[in-house]
Coordinates of C-alpha atoms in Angstrom, one line a residue:
X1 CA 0.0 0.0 0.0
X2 CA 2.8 2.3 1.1
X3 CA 4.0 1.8 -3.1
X4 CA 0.6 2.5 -3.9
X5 CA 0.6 6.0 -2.2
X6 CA 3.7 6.9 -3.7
X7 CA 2.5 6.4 -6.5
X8 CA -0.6 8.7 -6.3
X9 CA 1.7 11.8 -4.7
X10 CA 3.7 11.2 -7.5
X11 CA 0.8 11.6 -10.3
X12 CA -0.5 14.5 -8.1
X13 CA 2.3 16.3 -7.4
X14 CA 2.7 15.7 -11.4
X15 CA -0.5 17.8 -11.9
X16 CA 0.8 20.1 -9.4
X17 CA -1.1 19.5 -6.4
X18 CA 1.1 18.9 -3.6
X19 CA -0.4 16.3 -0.6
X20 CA 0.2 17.7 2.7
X21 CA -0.3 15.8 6.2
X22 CA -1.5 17.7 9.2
X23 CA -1.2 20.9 10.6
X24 CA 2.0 20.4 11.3
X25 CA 3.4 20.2 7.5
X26 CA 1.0 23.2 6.8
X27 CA 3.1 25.2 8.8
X28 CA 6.2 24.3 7.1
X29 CA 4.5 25.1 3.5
X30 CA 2.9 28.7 4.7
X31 CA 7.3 29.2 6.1
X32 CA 8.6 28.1 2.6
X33 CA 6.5 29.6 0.4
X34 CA 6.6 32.9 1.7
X35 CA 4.2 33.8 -1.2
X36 CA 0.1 33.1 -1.5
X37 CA -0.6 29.4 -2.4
X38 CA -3.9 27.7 -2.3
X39 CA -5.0 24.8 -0.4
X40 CA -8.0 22.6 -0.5
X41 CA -9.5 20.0 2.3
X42 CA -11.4 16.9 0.3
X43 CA -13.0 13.7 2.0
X44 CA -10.5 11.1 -0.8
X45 CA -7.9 12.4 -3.5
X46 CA -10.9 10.5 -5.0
X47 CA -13.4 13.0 -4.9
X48 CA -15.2 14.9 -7.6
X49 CA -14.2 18.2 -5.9
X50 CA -10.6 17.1 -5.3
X51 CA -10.0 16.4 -9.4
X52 CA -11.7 19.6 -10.1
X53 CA -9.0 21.1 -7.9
X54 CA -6.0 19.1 -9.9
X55 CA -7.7 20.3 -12.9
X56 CA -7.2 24.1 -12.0
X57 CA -3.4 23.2 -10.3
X58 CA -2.8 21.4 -13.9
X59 CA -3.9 25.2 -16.2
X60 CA -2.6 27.0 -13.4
X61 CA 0.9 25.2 -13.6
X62 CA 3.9 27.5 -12.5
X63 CA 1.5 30.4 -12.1
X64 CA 0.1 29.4 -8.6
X65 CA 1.1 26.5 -5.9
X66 CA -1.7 24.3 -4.9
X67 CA -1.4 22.1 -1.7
X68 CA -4.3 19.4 -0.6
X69 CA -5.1 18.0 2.9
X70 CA -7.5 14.7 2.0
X71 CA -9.1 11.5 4.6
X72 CA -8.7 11.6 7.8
X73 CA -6.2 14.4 7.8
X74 CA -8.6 16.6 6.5
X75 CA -12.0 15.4 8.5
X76 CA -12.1 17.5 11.2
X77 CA -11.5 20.7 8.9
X78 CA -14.9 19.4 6.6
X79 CA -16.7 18.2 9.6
X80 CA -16.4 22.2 10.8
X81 CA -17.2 23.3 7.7
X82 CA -20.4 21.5 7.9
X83 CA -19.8 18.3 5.9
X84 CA -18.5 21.1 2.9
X85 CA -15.2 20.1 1.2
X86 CA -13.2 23.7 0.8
X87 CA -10.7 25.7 -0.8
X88 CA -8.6 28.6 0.8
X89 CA -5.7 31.0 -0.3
X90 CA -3.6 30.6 2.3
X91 CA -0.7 33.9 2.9
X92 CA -2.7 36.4 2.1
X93 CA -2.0 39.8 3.9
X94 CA -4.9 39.8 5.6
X95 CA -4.7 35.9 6.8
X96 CA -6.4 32.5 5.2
X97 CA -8.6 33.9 2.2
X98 CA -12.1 31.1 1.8
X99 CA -13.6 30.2 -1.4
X100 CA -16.8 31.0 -1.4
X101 CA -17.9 29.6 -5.0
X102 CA -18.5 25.6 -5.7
X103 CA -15.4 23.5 -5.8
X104 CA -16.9 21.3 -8.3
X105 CA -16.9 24.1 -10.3
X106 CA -13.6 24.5 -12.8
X107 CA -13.8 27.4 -14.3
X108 CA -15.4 29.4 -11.2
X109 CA -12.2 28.1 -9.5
X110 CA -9.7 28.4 -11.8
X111 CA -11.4 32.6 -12.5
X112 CA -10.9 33.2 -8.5
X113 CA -6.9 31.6 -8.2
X114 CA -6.4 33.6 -11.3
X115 CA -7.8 36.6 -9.9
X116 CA -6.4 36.3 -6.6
X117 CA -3.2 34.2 -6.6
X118 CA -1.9 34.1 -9.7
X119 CA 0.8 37.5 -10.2
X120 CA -0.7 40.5 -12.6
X121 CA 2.5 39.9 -15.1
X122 CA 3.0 36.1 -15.9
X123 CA 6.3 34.5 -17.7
X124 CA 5.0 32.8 -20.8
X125 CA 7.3 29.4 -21.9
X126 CA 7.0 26.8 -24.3
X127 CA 5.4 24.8 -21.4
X128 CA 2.7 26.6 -20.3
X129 CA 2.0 28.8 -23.7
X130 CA -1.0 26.5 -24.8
X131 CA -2.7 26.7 -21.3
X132 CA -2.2 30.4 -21.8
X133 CA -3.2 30.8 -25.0
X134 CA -6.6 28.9 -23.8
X135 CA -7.5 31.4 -22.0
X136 CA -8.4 33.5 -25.0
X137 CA -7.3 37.0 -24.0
X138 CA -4.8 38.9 -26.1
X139 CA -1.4 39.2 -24.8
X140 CA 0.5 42.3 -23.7
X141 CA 4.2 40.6 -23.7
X142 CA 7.4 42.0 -22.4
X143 CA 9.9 40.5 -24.6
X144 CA 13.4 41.0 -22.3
X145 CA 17.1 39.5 -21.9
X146 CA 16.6 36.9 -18.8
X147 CA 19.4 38.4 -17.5
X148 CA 17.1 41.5 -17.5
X149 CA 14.8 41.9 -14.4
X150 CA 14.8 45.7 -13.9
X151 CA 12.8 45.6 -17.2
X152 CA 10.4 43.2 -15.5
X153 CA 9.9 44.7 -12.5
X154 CA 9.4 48.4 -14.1
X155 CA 6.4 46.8 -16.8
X156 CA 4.8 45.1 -13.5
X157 CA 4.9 48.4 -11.6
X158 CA 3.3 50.6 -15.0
X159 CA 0.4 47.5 -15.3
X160 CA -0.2 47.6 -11.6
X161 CA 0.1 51.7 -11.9
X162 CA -2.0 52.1 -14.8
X163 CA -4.0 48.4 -16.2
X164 CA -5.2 46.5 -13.1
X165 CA -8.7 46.9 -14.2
X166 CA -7.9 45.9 -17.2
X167 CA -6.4 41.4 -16.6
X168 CA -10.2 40.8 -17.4
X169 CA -9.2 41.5 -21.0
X170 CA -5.5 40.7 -21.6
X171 CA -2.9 38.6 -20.7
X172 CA 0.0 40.0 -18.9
X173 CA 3.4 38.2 -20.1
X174 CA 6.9 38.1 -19.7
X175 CA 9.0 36.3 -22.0
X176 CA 12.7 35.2 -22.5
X177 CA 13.8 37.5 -25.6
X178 CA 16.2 34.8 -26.8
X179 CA 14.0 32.0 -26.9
X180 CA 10.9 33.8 -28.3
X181 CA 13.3 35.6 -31.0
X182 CA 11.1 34.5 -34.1
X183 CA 7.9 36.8 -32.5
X184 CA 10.6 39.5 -32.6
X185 CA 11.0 39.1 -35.9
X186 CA 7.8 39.3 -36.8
X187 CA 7.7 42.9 -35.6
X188 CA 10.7 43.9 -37.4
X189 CA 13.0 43.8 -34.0
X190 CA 15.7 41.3 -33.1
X191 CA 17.6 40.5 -29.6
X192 CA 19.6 43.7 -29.8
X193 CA 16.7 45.7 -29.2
X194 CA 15.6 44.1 -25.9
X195 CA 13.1 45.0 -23.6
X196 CA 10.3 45.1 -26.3
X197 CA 6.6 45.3 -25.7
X198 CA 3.9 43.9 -27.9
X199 CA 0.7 42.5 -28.5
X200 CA -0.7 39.4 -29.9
X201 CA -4.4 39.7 -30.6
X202 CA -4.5 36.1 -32.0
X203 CA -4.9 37.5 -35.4
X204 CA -1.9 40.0 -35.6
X205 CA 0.9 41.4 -33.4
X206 CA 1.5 45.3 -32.8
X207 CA 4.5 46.9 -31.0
X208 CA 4.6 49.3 -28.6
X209 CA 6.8 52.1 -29.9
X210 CA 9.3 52.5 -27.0
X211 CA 9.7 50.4 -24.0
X212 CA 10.8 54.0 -22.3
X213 CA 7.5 55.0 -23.0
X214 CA 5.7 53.1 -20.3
X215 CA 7.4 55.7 -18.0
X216 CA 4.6 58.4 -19.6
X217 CA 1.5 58.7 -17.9
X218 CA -1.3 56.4 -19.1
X219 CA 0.7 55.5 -22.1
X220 CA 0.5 51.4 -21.5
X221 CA -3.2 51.5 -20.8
X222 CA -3.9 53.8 -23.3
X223 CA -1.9 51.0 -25.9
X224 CA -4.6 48.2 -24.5
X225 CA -7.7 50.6 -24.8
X226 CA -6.6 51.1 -28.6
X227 CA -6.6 47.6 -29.2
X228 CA -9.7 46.7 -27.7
X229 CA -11.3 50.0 -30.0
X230 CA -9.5 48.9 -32.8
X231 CA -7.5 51.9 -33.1
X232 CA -4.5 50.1 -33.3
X233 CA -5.6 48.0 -36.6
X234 CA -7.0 51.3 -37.9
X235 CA -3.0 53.4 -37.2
X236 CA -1.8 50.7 -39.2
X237 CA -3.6 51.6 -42.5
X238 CA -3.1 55.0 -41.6
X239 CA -7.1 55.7 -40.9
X240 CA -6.7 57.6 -38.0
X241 CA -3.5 60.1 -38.5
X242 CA -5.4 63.2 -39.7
X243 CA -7.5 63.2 -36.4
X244 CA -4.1 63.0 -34.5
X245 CA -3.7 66.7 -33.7
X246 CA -7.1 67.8 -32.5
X247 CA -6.7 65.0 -30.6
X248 CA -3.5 65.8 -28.9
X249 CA -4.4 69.0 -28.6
X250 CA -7.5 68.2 -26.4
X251 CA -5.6 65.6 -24.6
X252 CA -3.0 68.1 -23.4
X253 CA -6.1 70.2 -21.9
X254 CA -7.3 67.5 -20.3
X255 CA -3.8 66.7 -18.6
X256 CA -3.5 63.6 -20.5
X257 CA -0.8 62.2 -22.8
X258 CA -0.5 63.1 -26.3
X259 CA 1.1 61.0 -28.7
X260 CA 3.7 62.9 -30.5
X261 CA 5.9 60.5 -33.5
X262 CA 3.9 56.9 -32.8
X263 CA 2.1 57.9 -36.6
X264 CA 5.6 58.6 -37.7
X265 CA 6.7 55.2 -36.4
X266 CA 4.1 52.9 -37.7
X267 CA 4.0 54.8 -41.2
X268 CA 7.9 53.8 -41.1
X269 CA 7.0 49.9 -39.7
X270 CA 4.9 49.7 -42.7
X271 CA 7.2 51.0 -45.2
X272 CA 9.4 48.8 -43.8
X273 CA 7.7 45.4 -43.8
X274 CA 5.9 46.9 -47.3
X275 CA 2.6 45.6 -45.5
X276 CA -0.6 46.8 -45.4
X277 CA -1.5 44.8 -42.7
X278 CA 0.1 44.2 -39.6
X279 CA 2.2 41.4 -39.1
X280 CA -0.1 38.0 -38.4
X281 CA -0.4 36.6 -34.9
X282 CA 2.8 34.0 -33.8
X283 CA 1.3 32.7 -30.8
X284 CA -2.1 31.8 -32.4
X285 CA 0.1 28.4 -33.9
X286 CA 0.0 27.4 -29.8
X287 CA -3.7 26.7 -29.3
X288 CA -4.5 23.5 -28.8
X289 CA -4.9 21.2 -32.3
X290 CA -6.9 18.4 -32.8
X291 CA -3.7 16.5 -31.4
X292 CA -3.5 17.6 -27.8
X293 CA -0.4 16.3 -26.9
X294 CA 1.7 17.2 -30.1
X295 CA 4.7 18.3 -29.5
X296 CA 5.3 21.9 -30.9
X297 CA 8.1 23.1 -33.0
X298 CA 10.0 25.7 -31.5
X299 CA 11.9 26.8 -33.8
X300 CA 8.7 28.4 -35.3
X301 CA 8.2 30.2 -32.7

């Protein structure tokens, strides 16, 4: 029996739900994590509610740590909780966070670790790009040496600052420069002009004029609101230019911020590329095929 529940922490912790014994090995998790982590009690690692939680540790791989408490380690914790299997974020600042939604429910589950546990800015990688990409939000992507973390660290401060209403609608993504080179390429940019900010709609890719230019005042969000409007597709053609000035104009009134040169820059992109359309989505090859488990080819990426 003892090889047989090996065996089962082994396939959960492959999932990434880690089994934990007693209060005692609790408080060893909450000391080495540090960070928030979620944690669910469940009457078997049988249980419909308790593969519905290694469902949401499986999409939310490397984005959030999940940690279970099942049998008679976990019966006097259900037994207060009325009979109720349940889920908490455990490290929060303000103490052990409870799931209020039904933990037979996936996506309602998987919605609140995102929302609450999972960081605003996420590293996309070749292993988790097709959960990511599942999602279906478009993603805002810092492309940046991995030697690089002042980069990092200054886009997560500027979404926090200026987007946080907006994760509902986007993706916020990291990504190693170097390995994701062929995106770059795509946009006309190659490793030498690291950090590099962009976004994939699923049907094209636009680039954020300057990475210094998430230091201006509602410049990033104002990026995201002009692709949700379509603003960004339109610049491209070169629809929107001639309303540029009045616009600026009012903007600098208002206290907002203008745009001065980003016409100049995509008139140049286009003369560049000699496209009239912007260049076609890279990370739309990662969602998921008819083949599930096919093995992707990087080098296309």
């Amino acid at each position: 029996s003892s090889g047989i529940n090996s065996r089962v922490r082994g396939i959960n912790a492959e999932y990434g739900v880690k089994q934990l014994h007693g209060d005692e090995e609790l408080k060893m998790a909450k000391d080495e994590q540090k960070s928030k982590f979620v944690l669910g009690y469940f009457e078997s690692s049988n249980s419909y509610g308790y593969n519905v939680f290694r469902g949401s540790a499986a999409v939310m791989s490397g984005q959030c740590s999940f940690y279970a408490i099942t049998g008679d380690d976990a019966a006097p914790k259900i037994a207060a909780e009325e009979g109720q299997e349940r889920v908490y974020l455990i490290n929060t600042a303000d103490g052990d966070q409870k799931y209020s939604g039904s933990v037979t429910d996936q996506k309602q589950l998987s919605a609140w670790v995102k929302s609450n546990c999972v960081p605003v800015v996420r590293e996309i990688t070749f292993e988790n790009g097709e959960e990511l990409t599942e999602e279906g939000l478009p993603f805002v992507i810092l492309f940046h040496d991995p030697e690089d973390q002042e980069s990092v660290a200054k886009f997560t401060q500027k979404v926090d600052e200026q987007c946080n209403d907006q994760k509902d609608g986007v993706n916020f993504l990291h990504a190693d420069g170097f390995k994701f080179a062929h995106p770059l390429s795509h946009l006309g940019r190659t490793t030498k002009d690291l950090p590099v900010i962009a976004i994939d709609s699923f049907k094209h890719m636009y680039l954020f004029p300057q990475f210094e230019n998430i230091n201006k005042p509602g410049r990033l969000r104002r990026f995201i609101e002009d692709l949700h409007s379509g603003r960004l597709h339109r610049e491209f053609h070169g629809e929107v230019f001639k309303d540029r000035v009045g616009e600026d104009e009012a903007a600098k009134k208002a206290g907002q911020p203008s745009r001065p040169g980003e016409d100049k820059k995509q008139e140049r992109n286009r003369r560049e590329t000699g496209s009239t359309n912007p260049p076609e989505s890279v990370f739309k090859k990662l969602e998921p095929n008819k083949n599930r488990y096919s093995i992707l080819n990087k080098d296309e990426l």
